[in-house]
Coordinates of C-alpha atoms in Angstrom, one line a residue:
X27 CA 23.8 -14.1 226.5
X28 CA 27.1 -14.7 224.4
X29 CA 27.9 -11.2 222.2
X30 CA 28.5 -13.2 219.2
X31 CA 27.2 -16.4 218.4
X32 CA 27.2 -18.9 215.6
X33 CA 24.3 -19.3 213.3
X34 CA 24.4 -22.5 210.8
X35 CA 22.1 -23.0 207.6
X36 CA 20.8 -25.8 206.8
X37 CA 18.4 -26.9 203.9
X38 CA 16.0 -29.1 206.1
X39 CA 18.5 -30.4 208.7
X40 CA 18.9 -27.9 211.2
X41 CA 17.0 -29.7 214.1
X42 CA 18.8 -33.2 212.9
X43 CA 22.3 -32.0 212.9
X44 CA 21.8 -30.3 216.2
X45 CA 20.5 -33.3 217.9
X46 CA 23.4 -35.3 216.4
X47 CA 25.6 -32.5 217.0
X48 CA 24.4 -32.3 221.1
X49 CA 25.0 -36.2 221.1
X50 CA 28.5 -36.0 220.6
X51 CA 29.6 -33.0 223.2
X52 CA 29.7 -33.0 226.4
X53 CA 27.5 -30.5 228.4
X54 CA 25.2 -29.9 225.7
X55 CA 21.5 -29.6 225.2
X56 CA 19.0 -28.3 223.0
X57 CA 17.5 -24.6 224.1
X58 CA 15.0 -23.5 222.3
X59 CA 12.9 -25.1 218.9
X60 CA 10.7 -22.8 217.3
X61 CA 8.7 -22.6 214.0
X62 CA 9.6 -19.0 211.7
X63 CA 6.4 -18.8 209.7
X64 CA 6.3 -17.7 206.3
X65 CA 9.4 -16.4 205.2
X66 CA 10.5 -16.3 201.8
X67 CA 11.7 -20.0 202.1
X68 CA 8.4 -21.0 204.2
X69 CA 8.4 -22.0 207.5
X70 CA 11.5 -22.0 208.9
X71 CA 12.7 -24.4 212.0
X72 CA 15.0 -22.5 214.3
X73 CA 16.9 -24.4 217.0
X74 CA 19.0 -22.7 219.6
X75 CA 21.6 -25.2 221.0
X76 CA 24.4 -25.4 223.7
X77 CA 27.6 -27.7 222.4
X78 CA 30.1 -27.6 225.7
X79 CA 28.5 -24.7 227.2
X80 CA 28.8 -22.5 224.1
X81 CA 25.5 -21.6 221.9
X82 CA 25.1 -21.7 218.8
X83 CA 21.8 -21.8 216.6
X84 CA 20.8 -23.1 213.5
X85 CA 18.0 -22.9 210.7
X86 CA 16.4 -24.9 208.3
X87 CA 15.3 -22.3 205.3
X88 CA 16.0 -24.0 202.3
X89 CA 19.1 -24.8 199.9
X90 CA 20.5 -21.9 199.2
X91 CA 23.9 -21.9 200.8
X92 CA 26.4 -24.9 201.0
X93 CA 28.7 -25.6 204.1
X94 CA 31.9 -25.3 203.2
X95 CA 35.6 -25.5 204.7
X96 CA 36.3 -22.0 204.4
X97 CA 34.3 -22.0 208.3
X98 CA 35.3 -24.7 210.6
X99 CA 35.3 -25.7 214.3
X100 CA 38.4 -26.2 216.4
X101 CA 37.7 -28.4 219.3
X102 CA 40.6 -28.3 221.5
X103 CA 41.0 -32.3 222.9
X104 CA 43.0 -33.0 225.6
X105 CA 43.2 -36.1 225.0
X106 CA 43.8 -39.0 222.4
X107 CA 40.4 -40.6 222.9
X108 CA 38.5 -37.3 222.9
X109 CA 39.9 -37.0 219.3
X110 CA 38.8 -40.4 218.7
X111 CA 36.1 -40.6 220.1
X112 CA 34.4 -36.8 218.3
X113 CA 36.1 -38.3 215.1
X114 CA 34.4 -41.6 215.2
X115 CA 31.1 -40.0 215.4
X116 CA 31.7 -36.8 212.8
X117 CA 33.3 -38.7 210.0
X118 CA 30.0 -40.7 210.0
X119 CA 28.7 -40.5 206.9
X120 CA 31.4 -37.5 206.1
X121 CA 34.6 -37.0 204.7
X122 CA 38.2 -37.0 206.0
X123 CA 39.9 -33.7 205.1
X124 CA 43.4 -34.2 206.9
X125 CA 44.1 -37.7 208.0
X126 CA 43.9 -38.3 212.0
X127 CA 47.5 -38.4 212.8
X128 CA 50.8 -36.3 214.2
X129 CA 51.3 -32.8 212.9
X130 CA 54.0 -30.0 214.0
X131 CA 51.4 -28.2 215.5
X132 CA 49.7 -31.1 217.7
X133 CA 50.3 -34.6 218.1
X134 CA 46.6 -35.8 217.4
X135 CA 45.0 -33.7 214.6
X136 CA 41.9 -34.5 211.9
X137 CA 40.3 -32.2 209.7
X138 CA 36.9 -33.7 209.0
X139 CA 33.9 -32.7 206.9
X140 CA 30.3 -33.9 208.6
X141 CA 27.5 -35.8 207.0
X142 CA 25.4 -32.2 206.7
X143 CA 28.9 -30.5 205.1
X144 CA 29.9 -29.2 208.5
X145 CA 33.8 -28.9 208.8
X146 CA 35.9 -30.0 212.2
X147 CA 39.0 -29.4 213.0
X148 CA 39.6 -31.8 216.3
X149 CA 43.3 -31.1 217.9
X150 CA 45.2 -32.6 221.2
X151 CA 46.6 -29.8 223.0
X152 CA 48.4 -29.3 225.7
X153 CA 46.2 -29.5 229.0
X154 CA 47.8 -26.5 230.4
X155 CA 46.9 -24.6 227.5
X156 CA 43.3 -23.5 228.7
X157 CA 41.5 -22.5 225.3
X158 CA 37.8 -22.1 223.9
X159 CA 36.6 -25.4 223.6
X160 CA 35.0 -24.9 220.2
X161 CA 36.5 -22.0 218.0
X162 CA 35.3 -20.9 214.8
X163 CA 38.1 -21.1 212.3
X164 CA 38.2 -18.9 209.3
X165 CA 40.3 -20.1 205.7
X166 CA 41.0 -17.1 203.5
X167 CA 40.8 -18.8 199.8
X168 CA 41.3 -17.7 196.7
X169 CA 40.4 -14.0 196.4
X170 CA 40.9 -12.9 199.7
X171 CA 43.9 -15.5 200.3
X172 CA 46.4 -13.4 202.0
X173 CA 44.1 -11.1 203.8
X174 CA 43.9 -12.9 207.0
X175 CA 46.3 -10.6 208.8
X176 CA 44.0 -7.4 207.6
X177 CA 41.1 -9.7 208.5
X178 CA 42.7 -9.9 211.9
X179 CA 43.1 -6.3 212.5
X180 CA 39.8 -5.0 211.0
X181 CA 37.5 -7.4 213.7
X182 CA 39.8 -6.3 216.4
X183 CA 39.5 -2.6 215.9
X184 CA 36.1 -2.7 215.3
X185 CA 34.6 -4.7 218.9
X186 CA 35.5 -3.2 222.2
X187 CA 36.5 -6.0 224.1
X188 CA 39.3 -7.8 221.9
X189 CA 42.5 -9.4 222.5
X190 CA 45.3 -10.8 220.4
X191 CA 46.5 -14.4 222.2
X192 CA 48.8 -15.7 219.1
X193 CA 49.7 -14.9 215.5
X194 CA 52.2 -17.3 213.5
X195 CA 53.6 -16.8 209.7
X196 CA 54.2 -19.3 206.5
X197 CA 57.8 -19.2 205.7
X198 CA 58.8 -18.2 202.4
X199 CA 58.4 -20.8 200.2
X200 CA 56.8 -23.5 202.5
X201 CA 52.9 -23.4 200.9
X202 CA 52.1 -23.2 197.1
X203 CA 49.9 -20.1 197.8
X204 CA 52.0 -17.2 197.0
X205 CA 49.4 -15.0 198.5
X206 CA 49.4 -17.1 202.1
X207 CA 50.8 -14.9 204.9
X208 CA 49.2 -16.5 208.6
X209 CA 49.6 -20.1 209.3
X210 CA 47.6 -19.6 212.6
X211 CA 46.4 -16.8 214.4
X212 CA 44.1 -16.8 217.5
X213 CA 42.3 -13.9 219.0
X214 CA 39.3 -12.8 221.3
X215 CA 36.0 -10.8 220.2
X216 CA 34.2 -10.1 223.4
X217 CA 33.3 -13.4 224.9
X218 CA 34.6 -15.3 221.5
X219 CA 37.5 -16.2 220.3
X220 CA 38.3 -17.0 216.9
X221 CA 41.1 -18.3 214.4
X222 CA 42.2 -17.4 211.3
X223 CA 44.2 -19.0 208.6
X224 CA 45.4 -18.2 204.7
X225 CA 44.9 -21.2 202.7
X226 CA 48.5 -22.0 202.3
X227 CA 47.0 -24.7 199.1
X228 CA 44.8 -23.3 196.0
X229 CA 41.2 -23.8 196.7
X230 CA 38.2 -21.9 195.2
X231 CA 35.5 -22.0 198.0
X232 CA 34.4 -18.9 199.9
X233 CA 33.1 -17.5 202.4
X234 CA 29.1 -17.8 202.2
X235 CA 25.8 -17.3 204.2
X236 CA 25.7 -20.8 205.3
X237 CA 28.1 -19.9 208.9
X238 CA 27.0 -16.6 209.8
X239 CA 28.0 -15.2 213.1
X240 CA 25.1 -13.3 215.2
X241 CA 26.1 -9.9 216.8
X242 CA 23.3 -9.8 219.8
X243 CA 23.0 -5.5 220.2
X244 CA 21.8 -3.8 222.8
X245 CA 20.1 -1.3 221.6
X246 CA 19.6 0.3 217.7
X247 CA 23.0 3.1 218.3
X248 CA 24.6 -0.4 218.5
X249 CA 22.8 -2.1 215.3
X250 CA 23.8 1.3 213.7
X251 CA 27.2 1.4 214.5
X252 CA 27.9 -2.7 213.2
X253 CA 26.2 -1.7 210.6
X254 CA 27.9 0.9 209.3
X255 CA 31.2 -0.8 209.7
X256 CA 30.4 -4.3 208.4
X257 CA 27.9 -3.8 205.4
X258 CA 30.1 -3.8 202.1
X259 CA 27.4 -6.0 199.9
X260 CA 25.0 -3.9 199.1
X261 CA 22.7 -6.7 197.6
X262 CA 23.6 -9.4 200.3
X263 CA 21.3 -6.8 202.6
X264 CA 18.5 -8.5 204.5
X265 CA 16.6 -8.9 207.9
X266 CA 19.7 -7.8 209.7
X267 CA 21.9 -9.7 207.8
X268 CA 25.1 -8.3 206.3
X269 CA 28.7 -9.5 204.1
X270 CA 31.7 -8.0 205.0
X271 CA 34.6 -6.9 203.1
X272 CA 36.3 -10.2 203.3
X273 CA 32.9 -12.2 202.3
X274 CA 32.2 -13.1 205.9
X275 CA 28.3 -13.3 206.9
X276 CA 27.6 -11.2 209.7
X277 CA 23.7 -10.7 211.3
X278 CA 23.5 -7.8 213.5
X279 CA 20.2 -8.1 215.6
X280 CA 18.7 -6.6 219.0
X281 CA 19.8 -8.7 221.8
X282 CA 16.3 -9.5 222.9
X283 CA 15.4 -10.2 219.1
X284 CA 13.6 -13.5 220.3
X285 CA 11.4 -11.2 222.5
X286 CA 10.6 -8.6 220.2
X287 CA 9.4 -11.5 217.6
X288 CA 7.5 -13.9 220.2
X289 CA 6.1 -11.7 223.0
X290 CA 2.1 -11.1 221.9
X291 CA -0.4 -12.9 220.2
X292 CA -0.3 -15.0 217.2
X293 CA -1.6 -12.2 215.3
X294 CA 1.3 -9.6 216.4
X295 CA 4.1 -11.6 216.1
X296 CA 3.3 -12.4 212.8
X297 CA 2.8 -8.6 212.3
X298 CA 6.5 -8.2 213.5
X299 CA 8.1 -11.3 211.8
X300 CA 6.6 -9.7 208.4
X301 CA 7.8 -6.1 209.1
X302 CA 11.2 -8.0 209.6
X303 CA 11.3 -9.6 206.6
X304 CA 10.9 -6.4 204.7
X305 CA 13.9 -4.9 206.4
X306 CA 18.1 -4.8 205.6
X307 CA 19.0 -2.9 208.6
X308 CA 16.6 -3.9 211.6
X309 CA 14.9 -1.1 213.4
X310 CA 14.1 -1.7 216.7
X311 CA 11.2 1.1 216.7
X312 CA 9.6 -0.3 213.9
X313 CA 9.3 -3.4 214.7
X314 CA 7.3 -2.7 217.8
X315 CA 5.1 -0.4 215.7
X316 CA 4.2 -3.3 213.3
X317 CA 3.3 -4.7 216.5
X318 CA 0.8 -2.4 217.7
X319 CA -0.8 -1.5 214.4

């Protein structure tokens, strides 16, 4: 199981855009479907899926949260009709961000915005460049414009597995953004790498709940220690799920949450999924008391 995975929000969509998201990858599949019963948005679909070998998961709990492109996906394409091809099917219904065309940084390069608001970023590089095939891009906006460097260095000293791979700078003068710093910067959590960028133009969307990324834990010292470190919203506390200083949606969770939630009757799960729901921080212990009471 991945450390870190990422978790999408949808209104009523999830299981759609996953089967339309599986349909465009290769080596993909749907994992899991399952039914979240009575939550404070009502029965919640859950899908786990695999897009080219990497998991994510998705939920359908009503429309709270708005996809956005402060969270994208870069696929790395090594070729002109892999860009073509992932573009013909994503702009479906969507809406072209960058125009498909040559940039300085790859010759074949579109930003796209899905039918369901989900953002793409679909780049030719170099086939001896070996890279995550989709990478979760983050766009420091407005507020925390200028931060990605700090960003960079807070995730990196906070996982135990990390690596820096690349880090490039605006030059003075070259963006409006005064604030912008990082053009492009690439590193690994654990089995994950990510990117982040400052918004080099003025935009005014943020960082929300609707792209979270799931931190599976192996045990509740673990939970703890994420915890502690990540949680800087007090209010945006809930069933595991925490905002960071930057605005970024973290949900910290027991590695063998699906277990814990699905592993007795009817009756005790339903027990457990309510004690969840109650929670901000999740407490391993508890949980399997609500089971057996």
């Amino acid at each position: 199981m991945p450390k870190i995975i990422p978790h999408l929000w949808f209104d009523k969509e999830a299981k759609e855009a996953a089967n339309f998201y599986v349909s465009l990858f290769d080596d993909s599949k749907i994992m899991h479907e399952t039914v979240i019963e009575n939550t404070p948005s009502g029965d919640a679909e859950y899908v786990t899926f695999q897009l080219a070998n990497q998991e994510f998961q998705a939920i359908s709990a009503g429309p709270y949260f708005q996809l956005n492109p402060s969270i994208s996906f870069m696929v790395a394409c090594y070729s002109k009709e892999e860009v073509d091809r992932l573009y013909a099917g994503l702009i479906q219904g969507g809406t072209e961000l960058m125009p498909l065309g040559e940039y300085p940084f790859s010759d074949w390069y579109v930003w796209v915005q899905d039918r369901y608001g989900l953002s793409w970023q679909l780049m030719l590089v170099p086939e001896e460049k070996v890279l995550q095939k989709i990478t979760p891009s983050l766009l420091f906006s407005h507020e925390v414009n200028g931060q990605a460097e700090v960003a960079l260095h807070f995730y990196t000293g906070l996982f135990p597995f990390v690596e820096l791979q690349e880090i490039a700078y605006f030059a003075e003068g070259e963006v409006p953004a005064k604030k912008a710093s990082v053009s492009f910067a690439r590193f690994q959590l654990e089995d994950t790498q990510f990117v982040v960028m400052d918004n080099g133009m003025e935009a005014d969307f943020h960082f929300n709940e609707a792209v979270s990324f799931i931190i599976n834990c192996k045990d509740q010292e673990e939970i703890d220690f994420y915890w502690a470190h990540l949680s800087y919203v007090e209010e945006a506390e809930q069933c595991g799920w925490v905002k960071d200083r930057f605005g970024v949606s973290w949900q910290i969770v027991p590695a063998n949450i699906g277990a814990i939630l699905n592993k007795g009757s009817r009756e005790e799960n339903q027990r457990v999924t309510e004690a969840m729901l109650k929670m901000k921080k999740l407490d391993i212990a508890a949980l399997e008391r609500a089971r057996n009471n």
